[in-house]
PDB file of C-alpha atoms and ligand atoms in Angstrom:
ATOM      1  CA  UNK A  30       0.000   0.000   0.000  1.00 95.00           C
ATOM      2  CA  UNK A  31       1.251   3.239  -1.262  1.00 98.00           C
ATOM      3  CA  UNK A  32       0.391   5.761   1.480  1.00 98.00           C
ATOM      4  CA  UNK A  33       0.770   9.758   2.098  1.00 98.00           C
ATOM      5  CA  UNK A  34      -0.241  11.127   5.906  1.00 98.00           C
ATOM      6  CA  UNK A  35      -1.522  14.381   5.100  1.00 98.00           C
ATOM      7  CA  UNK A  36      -2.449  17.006   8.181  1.00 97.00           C
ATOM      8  CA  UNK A  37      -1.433  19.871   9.812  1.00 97.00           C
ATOM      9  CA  UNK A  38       1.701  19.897  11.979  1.00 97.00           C
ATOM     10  CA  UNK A  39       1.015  18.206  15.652  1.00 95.00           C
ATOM     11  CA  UNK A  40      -1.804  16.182  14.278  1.00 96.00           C
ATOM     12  CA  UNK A  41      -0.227  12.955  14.818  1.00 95.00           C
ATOM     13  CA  UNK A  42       1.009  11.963  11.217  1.00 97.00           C
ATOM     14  CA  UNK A  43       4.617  10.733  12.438  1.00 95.00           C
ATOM     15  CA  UNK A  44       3.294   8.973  15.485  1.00 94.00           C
ATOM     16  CA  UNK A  45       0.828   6.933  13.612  1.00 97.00           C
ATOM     17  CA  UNK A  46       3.315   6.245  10.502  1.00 97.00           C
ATOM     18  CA  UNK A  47       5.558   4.673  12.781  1.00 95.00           C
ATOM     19  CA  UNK A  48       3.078   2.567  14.340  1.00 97.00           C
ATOM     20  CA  UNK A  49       1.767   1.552  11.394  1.00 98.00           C
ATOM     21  CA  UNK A  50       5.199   1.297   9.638  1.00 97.00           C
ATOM     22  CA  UNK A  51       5.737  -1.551  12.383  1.00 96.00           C
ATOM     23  CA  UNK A  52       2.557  -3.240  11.683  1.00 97.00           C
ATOM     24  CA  UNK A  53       2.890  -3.627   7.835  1.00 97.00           C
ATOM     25  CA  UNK A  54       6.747  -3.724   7.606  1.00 97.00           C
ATOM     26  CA  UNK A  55       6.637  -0.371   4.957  1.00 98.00           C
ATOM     27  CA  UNK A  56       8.980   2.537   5.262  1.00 98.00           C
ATOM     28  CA  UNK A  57       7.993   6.032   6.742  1.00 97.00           C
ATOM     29  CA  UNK A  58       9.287   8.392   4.657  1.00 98.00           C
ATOM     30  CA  UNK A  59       9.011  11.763   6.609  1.00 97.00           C
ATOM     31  CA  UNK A  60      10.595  14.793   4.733  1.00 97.00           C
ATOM     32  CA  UNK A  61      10.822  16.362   7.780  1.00 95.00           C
ATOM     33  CA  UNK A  62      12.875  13.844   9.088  1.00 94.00           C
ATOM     34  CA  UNK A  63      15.772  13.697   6.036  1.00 96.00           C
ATOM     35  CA  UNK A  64      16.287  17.374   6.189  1.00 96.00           C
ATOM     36  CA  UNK A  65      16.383  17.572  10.230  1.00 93.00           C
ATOM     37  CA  UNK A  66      19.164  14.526   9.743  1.00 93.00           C
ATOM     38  CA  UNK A  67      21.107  16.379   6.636  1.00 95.00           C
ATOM     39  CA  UNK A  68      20.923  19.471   9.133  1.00 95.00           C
ATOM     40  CA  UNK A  69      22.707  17.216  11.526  1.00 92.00           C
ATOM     41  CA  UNK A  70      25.433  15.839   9.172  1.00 95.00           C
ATOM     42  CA  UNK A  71      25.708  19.535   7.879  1.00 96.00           C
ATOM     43  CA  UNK A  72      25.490  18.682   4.259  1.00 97.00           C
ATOM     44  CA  UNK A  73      24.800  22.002   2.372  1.00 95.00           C
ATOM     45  CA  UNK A  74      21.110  20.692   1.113  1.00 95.00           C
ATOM     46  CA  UNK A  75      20.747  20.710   5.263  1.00 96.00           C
ATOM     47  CA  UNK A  76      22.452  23.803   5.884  1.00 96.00           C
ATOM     48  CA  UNK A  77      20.356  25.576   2.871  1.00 94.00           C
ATOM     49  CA  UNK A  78      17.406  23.991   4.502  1.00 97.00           C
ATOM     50  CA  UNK A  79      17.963  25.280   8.143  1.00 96.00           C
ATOM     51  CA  UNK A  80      16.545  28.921   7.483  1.00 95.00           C
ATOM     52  CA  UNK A  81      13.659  27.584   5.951  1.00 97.00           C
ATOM     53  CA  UNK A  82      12.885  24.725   8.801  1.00 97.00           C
ATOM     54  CA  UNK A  83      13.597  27.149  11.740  1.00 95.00           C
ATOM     55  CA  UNK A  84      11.210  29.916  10.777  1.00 96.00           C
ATOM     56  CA  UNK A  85       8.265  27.163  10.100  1.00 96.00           C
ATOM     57  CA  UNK A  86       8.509  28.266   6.355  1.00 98.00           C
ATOM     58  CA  UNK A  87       8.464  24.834   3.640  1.00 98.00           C
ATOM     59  CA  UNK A  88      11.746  24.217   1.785  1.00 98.00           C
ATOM     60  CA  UNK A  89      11.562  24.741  -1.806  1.00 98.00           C
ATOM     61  CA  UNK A  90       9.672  22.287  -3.910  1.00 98.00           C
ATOM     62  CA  UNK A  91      12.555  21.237  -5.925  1.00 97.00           C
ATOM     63  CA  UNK A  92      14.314  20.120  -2.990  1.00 96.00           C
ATOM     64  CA  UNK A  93      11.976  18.118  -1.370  1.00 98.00           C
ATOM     65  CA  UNK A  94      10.383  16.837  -4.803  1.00 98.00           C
ATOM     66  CA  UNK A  95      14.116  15.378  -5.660  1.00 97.00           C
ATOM     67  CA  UNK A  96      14.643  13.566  -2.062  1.00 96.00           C
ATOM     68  CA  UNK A  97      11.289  11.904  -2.227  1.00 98.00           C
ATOM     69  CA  UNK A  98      11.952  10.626  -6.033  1.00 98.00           C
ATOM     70  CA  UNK A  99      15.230   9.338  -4.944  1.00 97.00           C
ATOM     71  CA  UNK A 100      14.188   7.853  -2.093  1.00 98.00           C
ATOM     72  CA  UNK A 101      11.281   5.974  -3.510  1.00 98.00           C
ATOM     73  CA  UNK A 102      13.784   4.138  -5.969  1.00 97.00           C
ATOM     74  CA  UNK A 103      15.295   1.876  -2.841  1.00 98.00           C
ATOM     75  CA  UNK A 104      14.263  -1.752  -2.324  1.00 98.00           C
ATOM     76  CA  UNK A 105      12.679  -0.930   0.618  1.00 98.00           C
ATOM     77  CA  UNK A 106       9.825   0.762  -0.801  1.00 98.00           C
ATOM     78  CA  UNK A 107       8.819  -1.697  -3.435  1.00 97.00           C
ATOM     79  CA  UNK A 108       6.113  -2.990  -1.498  1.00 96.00           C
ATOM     80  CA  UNK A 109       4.892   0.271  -0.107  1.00 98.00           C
ATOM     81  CA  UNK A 110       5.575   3.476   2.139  1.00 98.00           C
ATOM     82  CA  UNK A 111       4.388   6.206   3.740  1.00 98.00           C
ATOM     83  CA  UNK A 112       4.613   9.526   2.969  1.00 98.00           C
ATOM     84  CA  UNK A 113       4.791  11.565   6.252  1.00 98.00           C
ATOM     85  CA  UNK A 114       4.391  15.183   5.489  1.00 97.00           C
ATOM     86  CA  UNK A 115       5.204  15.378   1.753  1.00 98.00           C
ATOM     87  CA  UNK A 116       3.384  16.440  -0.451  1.00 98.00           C
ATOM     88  CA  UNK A 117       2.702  19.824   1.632  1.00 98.00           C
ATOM     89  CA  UNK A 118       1.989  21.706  -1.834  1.00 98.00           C
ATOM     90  CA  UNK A 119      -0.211  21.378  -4.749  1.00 98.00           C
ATOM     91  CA  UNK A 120       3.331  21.723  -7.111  1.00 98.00           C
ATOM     92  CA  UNK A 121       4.776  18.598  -5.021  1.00 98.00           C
ATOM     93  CA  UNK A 122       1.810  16.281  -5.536  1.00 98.00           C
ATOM     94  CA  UNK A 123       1.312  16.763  -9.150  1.00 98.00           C
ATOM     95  CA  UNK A 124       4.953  16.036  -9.306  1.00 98.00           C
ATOM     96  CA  UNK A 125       4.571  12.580  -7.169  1.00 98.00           C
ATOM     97  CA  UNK A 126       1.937  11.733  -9.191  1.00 98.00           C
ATOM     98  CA  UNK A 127       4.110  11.313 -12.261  1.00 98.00           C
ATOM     99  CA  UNK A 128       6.994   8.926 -10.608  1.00 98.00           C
ATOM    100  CA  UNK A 129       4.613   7.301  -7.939  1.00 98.00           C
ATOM    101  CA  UNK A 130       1.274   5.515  -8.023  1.00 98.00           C
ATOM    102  CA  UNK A 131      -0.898   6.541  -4.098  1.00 98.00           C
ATOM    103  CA  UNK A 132      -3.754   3.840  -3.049  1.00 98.00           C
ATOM    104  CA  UNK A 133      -4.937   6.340  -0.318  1.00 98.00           C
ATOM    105  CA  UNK A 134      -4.048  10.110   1.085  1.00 98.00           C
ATOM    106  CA  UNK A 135      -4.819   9.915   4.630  1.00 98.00           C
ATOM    107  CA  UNK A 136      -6.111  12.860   6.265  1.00 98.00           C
ATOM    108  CA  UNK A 137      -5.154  13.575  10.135  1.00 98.00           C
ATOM    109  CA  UNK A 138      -7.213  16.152  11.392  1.00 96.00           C
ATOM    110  CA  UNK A 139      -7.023  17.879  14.519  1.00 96.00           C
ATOM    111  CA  UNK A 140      -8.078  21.613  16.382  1.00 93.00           C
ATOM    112  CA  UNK A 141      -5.651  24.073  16.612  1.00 90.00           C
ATOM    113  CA  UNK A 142      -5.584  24.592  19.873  1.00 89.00           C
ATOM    114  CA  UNK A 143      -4.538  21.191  20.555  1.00 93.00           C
ATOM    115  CA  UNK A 144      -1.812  21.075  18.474  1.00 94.00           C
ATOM    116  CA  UNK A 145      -0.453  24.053  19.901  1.00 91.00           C
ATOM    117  CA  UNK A 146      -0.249  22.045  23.636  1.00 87.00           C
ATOM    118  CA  UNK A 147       0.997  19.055  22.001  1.00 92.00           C
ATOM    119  CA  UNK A 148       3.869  20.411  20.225  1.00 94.00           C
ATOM    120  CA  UNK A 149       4.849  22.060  23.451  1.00 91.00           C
ATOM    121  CA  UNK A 150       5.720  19.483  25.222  1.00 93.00           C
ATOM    122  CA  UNK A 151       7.218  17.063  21.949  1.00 94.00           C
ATOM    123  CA  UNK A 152       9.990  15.279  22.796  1.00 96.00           C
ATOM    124  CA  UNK A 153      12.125  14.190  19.488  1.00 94.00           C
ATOM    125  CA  UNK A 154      15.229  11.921  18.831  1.00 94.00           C
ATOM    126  CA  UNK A 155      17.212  13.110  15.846  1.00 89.00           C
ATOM    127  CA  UNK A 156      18.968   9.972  15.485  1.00 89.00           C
ATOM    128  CA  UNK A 157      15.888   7.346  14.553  1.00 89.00           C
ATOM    129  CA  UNK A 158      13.155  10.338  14.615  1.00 86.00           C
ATOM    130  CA  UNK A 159      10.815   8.618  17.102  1.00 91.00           C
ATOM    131  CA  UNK A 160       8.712  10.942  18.772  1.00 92.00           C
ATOM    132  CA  UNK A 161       7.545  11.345  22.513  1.00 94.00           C
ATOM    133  CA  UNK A 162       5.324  13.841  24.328  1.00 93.00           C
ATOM    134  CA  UNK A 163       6.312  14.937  28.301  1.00 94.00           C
ATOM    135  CA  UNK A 164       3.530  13.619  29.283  1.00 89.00           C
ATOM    136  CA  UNK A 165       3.928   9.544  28.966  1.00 91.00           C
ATOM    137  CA  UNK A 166       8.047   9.778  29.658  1.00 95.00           C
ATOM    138  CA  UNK A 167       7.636   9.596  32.767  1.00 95.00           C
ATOM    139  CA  UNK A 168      10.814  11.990  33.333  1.00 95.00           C
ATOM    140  CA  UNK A 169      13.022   9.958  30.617  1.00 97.00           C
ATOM    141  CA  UNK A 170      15.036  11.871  28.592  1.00 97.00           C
ATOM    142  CA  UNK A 171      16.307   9.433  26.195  1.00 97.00           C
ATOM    143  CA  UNK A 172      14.984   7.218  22.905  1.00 97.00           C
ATOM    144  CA  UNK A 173      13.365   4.064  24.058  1.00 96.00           C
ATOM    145  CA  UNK A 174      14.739   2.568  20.704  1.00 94.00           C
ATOM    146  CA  UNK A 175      18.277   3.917  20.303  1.00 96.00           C
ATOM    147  CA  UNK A 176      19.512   5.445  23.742  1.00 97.00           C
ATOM    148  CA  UNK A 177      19.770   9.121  22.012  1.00 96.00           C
ATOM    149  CA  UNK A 178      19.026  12.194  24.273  1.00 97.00           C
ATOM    150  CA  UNK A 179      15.637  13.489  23.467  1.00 97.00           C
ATOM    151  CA  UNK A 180      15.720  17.202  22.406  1.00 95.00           C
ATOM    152  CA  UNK A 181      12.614  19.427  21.882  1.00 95.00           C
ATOM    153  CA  UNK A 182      12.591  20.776  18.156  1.00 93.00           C
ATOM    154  CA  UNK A 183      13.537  24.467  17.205  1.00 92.00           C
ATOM    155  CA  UNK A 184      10.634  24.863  15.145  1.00 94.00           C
ATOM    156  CA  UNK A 185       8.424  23.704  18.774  1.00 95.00           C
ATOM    157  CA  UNK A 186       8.694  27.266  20.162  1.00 92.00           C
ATOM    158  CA  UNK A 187       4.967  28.407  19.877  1.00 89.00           C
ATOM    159  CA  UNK A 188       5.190  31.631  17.627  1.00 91.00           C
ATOM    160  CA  UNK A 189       6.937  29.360  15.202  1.00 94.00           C
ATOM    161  CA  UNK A 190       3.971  26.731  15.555  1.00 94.00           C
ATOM    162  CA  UNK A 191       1.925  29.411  14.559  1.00 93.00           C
ATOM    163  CA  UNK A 192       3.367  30.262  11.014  1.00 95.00           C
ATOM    164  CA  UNK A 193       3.944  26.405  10.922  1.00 96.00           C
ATOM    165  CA  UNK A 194      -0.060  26.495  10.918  1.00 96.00           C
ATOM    166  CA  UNK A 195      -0.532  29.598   8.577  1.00 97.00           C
ATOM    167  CA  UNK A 196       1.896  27.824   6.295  1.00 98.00           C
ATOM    168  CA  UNK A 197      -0.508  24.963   6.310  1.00 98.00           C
ATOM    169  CA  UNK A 198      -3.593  26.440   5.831  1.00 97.00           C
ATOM    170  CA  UNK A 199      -2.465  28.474   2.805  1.00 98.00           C
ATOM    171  CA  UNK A 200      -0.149  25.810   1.142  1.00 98.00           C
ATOM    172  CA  UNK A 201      -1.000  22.500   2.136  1.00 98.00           C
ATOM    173  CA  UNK A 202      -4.976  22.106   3.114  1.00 98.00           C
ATOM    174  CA  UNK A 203      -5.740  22.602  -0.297  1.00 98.00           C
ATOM    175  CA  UNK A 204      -4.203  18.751  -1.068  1.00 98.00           C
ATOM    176  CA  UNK A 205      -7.436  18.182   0.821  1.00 98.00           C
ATOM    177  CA  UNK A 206      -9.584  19.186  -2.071  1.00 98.00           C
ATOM    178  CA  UNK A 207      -6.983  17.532  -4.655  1.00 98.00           C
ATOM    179  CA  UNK A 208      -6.935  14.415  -3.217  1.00 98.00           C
ATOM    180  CA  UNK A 209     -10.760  14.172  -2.498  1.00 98.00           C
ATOM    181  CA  UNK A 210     -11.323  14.844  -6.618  1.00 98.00           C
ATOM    182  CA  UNK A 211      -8.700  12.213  -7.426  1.00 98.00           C
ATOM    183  CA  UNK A 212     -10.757   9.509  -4.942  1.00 98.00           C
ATOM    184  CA  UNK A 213      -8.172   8.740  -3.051  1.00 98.00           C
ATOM    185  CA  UNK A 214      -8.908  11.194   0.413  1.00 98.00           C
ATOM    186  CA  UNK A 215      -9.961   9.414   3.764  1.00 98.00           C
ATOM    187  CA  UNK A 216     -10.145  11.529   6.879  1.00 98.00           C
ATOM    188  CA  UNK A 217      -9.502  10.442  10.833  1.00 97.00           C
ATOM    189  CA  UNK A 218     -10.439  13.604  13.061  1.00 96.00           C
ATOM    190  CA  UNK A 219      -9.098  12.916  15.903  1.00 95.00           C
ATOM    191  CA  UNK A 220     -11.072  13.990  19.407  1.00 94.00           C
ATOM    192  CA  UNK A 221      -9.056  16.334  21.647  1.00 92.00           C
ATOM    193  CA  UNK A 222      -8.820  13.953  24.034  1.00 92.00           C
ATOM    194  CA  UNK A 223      -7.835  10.713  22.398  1.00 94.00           C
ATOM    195  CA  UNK A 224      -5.012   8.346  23.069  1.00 93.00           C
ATOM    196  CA  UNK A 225      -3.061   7.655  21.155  1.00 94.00           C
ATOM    197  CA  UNK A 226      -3.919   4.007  20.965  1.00 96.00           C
ATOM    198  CA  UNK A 227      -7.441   5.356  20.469  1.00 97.00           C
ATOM    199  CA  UNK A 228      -6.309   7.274  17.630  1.00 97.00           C
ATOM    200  CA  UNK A 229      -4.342   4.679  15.913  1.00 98.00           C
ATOM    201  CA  UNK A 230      -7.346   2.367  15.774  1.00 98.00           C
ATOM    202  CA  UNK A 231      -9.143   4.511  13.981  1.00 97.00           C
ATOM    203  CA  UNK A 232      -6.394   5.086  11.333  1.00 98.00           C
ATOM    204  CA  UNK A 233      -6.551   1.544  11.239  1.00 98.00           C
ATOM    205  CA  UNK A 234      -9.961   1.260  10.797  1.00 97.00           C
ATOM    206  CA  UNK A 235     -10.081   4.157   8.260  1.00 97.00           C
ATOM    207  CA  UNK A 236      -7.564   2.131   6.170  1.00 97.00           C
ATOM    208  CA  UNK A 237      -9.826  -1.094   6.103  1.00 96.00           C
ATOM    209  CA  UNK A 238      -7.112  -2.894   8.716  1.00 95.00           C
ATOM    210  CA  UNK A 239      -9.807  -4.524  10.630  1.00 83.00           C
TER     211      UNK A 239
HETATM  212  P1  LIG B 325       7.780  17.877   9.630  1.00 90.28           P
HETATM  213  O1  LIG B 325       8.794  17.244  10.467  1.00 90.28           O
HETATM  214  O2  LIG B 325       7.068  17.079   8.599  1.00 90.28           O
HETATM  215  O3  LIG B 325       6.741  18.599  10.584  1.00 90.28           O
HETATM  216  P2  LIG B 325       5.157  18.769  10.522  1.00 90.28           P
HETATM  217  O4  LIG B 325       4.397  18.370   9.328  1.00 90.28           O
HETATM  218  O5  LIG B 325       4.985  20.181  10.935  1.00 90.28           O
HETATM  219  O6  LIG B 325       4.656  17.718  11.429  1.00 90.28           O
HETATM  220  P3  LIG B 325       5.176  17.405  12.818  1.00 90.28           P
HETATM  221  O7  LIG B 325       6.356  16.513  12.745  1.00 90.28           O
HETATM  222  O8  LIG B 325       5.339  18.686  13.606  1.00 90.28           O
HETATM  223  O9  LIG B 325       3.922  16.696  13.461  1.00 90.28           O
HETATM  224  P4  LIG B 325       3.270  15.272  13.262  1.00 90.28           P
HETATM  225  O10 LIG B 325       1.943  15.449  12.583  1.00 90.28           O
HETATM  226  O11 LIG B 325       4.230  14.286  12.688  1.00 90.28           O
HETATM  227  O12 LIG B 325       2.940  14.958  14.791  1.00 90.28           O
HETATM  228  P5  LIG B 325       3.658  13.966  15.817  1.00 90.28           P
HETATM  229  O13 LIG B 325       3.323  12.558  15.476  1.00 90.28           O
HETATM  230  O14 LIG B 325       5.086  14.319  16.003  1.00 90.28           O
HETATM  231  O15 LIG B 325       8.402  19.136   8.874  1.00 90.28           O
HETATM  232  C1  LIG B 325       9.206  20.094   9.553  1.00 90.28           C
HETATM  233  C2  LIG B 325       9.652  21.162   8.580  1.00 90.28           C
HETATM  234  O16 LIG B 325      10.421  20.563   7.507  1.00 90.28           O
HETATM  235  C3  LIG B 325       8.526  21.922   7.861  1.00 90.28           C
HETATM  236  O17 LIG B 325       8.022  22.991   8.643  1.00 90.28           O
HETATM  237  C4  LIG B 325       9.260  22.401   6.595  1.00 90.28           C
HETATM  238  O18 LIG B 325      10.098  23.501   6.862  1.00 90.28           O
HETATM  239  C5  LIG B 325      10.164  21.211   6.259  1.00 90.28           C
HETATM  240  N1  LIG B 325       9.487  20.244   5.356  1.00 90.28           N
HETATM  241  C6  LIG B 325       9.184  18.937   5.636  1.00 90.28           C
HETATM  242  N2  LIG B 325       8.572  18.361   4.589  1.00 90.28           N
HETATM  243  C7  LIG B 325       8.486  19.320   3.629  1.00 90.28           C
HETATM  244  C8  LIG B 325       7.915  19.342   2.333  1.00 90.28           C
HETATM  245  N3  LIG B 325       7.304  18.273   1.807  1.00 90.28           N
HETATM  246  N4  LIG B 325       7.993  20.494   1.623  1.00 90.28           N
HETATM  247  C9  LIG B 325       8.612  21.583   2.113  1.00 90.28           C
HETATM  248  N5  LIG B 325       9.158  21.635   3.355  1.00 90.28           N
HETATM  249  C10 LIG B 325       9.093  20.508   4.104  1.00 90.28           C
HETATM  250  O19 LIG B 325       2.806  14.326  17.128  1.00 90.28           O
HETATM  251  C11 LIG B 325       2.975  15.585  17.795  1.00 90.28           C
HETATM  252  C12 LIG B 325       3.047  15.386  19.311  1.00 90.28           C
HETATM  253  O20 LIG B 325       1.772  14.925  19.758  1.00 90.28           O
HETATM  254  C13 LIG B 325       4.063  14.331  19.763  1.00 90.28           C
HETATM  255  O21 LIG B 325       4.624  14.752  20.976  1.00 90.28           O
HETATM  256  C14 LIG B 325       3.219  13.078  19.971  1.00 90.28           C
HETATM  257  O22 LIG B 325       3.789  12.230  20.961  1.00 90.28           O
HETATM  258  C15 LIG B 325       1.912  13.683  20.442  1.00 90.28           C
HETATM  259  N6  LIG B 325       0.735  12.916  20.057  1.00 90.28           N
HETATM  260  C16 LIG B 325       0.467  12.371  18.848  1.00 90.28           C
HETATM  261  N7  LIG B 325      -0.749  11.780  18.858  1.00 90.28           N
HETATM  262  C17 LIG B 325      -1.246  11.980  20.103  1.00 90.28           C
HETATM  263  C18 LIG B 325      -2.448  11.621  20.753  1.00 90.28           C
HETATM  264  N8  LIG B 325      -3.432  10.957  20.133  1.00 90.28           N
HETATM  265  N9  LIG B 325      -2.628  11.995  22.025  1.00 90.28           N
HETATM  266  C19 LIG B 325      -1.676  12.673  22.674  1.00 90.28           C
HETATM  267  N10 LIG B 325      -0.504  13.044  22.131  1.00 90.28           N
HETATM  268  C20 LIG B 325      -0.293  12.697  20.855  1.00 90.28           C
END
């Protein structure tokens, strides 16, 4: 199953595709991800990236369009991936649609306002890109998978979360409407208050995994 996790930033789309990434044996592919990690390694698509990432403002098309198509050419993907958080414009999906075939475009909704507390208190390893929240690590600052000290993400800080969802609403929610015309859109909203658990059963649901 060919998969992109569309939604704004917060809603859970990296969270989920890692759960479900363990349940079907696909890749996540988060864009996000392979810049944060060429920021890292300092390579100068990372370093060119950095001004972009920090203010909440998307990297140019052409960069991220070129990871993805490389990316999608490794074994690992030949029987399906997930796209976490690309495409975030209309020029980025009409340019996966002509070097990758989608089965679904799975929407993550959530309020604003709870996005804003979640990201707050996000918790991130920049090693294996697993993701925590403060409030189920029990004081643990470290990756439960690799060891790495957790760090909270520049782009966290609130007034930066709030161009992150400005940049969203003017660039990205319109792959809404593009993927509901091409029949391919399902939608989880996810309830303020839901688990996570709670929440990945209905992605799993939503995706016919029952
Ligand atoms: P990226 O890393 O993709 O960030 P994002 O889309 O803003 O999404 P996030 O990672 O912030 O959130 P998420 O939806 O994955 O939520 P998570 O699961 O972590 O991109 C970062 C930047 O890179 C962009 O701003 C841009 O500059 C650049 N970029 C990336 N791709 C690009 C592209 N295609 N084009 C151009 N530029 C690009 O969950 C959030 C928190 O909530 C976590 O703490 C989690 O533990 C917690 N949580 C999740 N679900 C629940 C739940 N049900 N209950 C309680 N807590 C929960």
């Amino acid at each position: 199953m060919n998969l992109i996790f569309l939604g704004p930033p917060g809603a859970g789309k990296g969270t989920h595709a890692q759960l479900l990434m363990n349940e079907l044996g696909i890749p996540q592919i988060s864009t996000g991800d392979m810049l944060r990690q060429a920021m890292k390694a300092g390579t100068e698509m990372g370093l060119s990236a950095k001004r972009y990432i920090e203010a909440g403002e998307l990297v140019p098309d052409e960069v991220v369009i070129g990871i993805v198509k490389d990316r999608l050419q490794a074994d690992d993907c030949k029987n399906g991936y997930i796209l976490d958080g690309f495409p975030r414009t209309v020029k980025q999906a009409e340019a996966l649609a002509t070097f990758a075939k989608i089965d679904v475009a799975l929407n993550i909704a959530l309020d604003d306002e709870v996005i804003i507390s979640r990201l707050s208190g996000r918790r991130v390893c920049l090693k294996c890109g697993a993701t925590y929240h403060l409030s189920t690590l029990n004081g643990r600052d470290t990756c439960a998978n690799c060891g790495e000290k957790l760090v909270q993400r520049k782009d966290d800080a609130p007034e930066t979360v709030k161009n992150r969802l400005s940049v969203y609403a003017v660039s990205t929610a319109p792959l809404i409407d593009y993927y509901e015309k091409l029949g391919l859109l399902k939608t989880v909203q996810c309830a303020p208050t839901a688990t996570v658990e709670e929440n990945y059963a209905q992605v799993r649901q939503t995706l016919g995994l029952v």
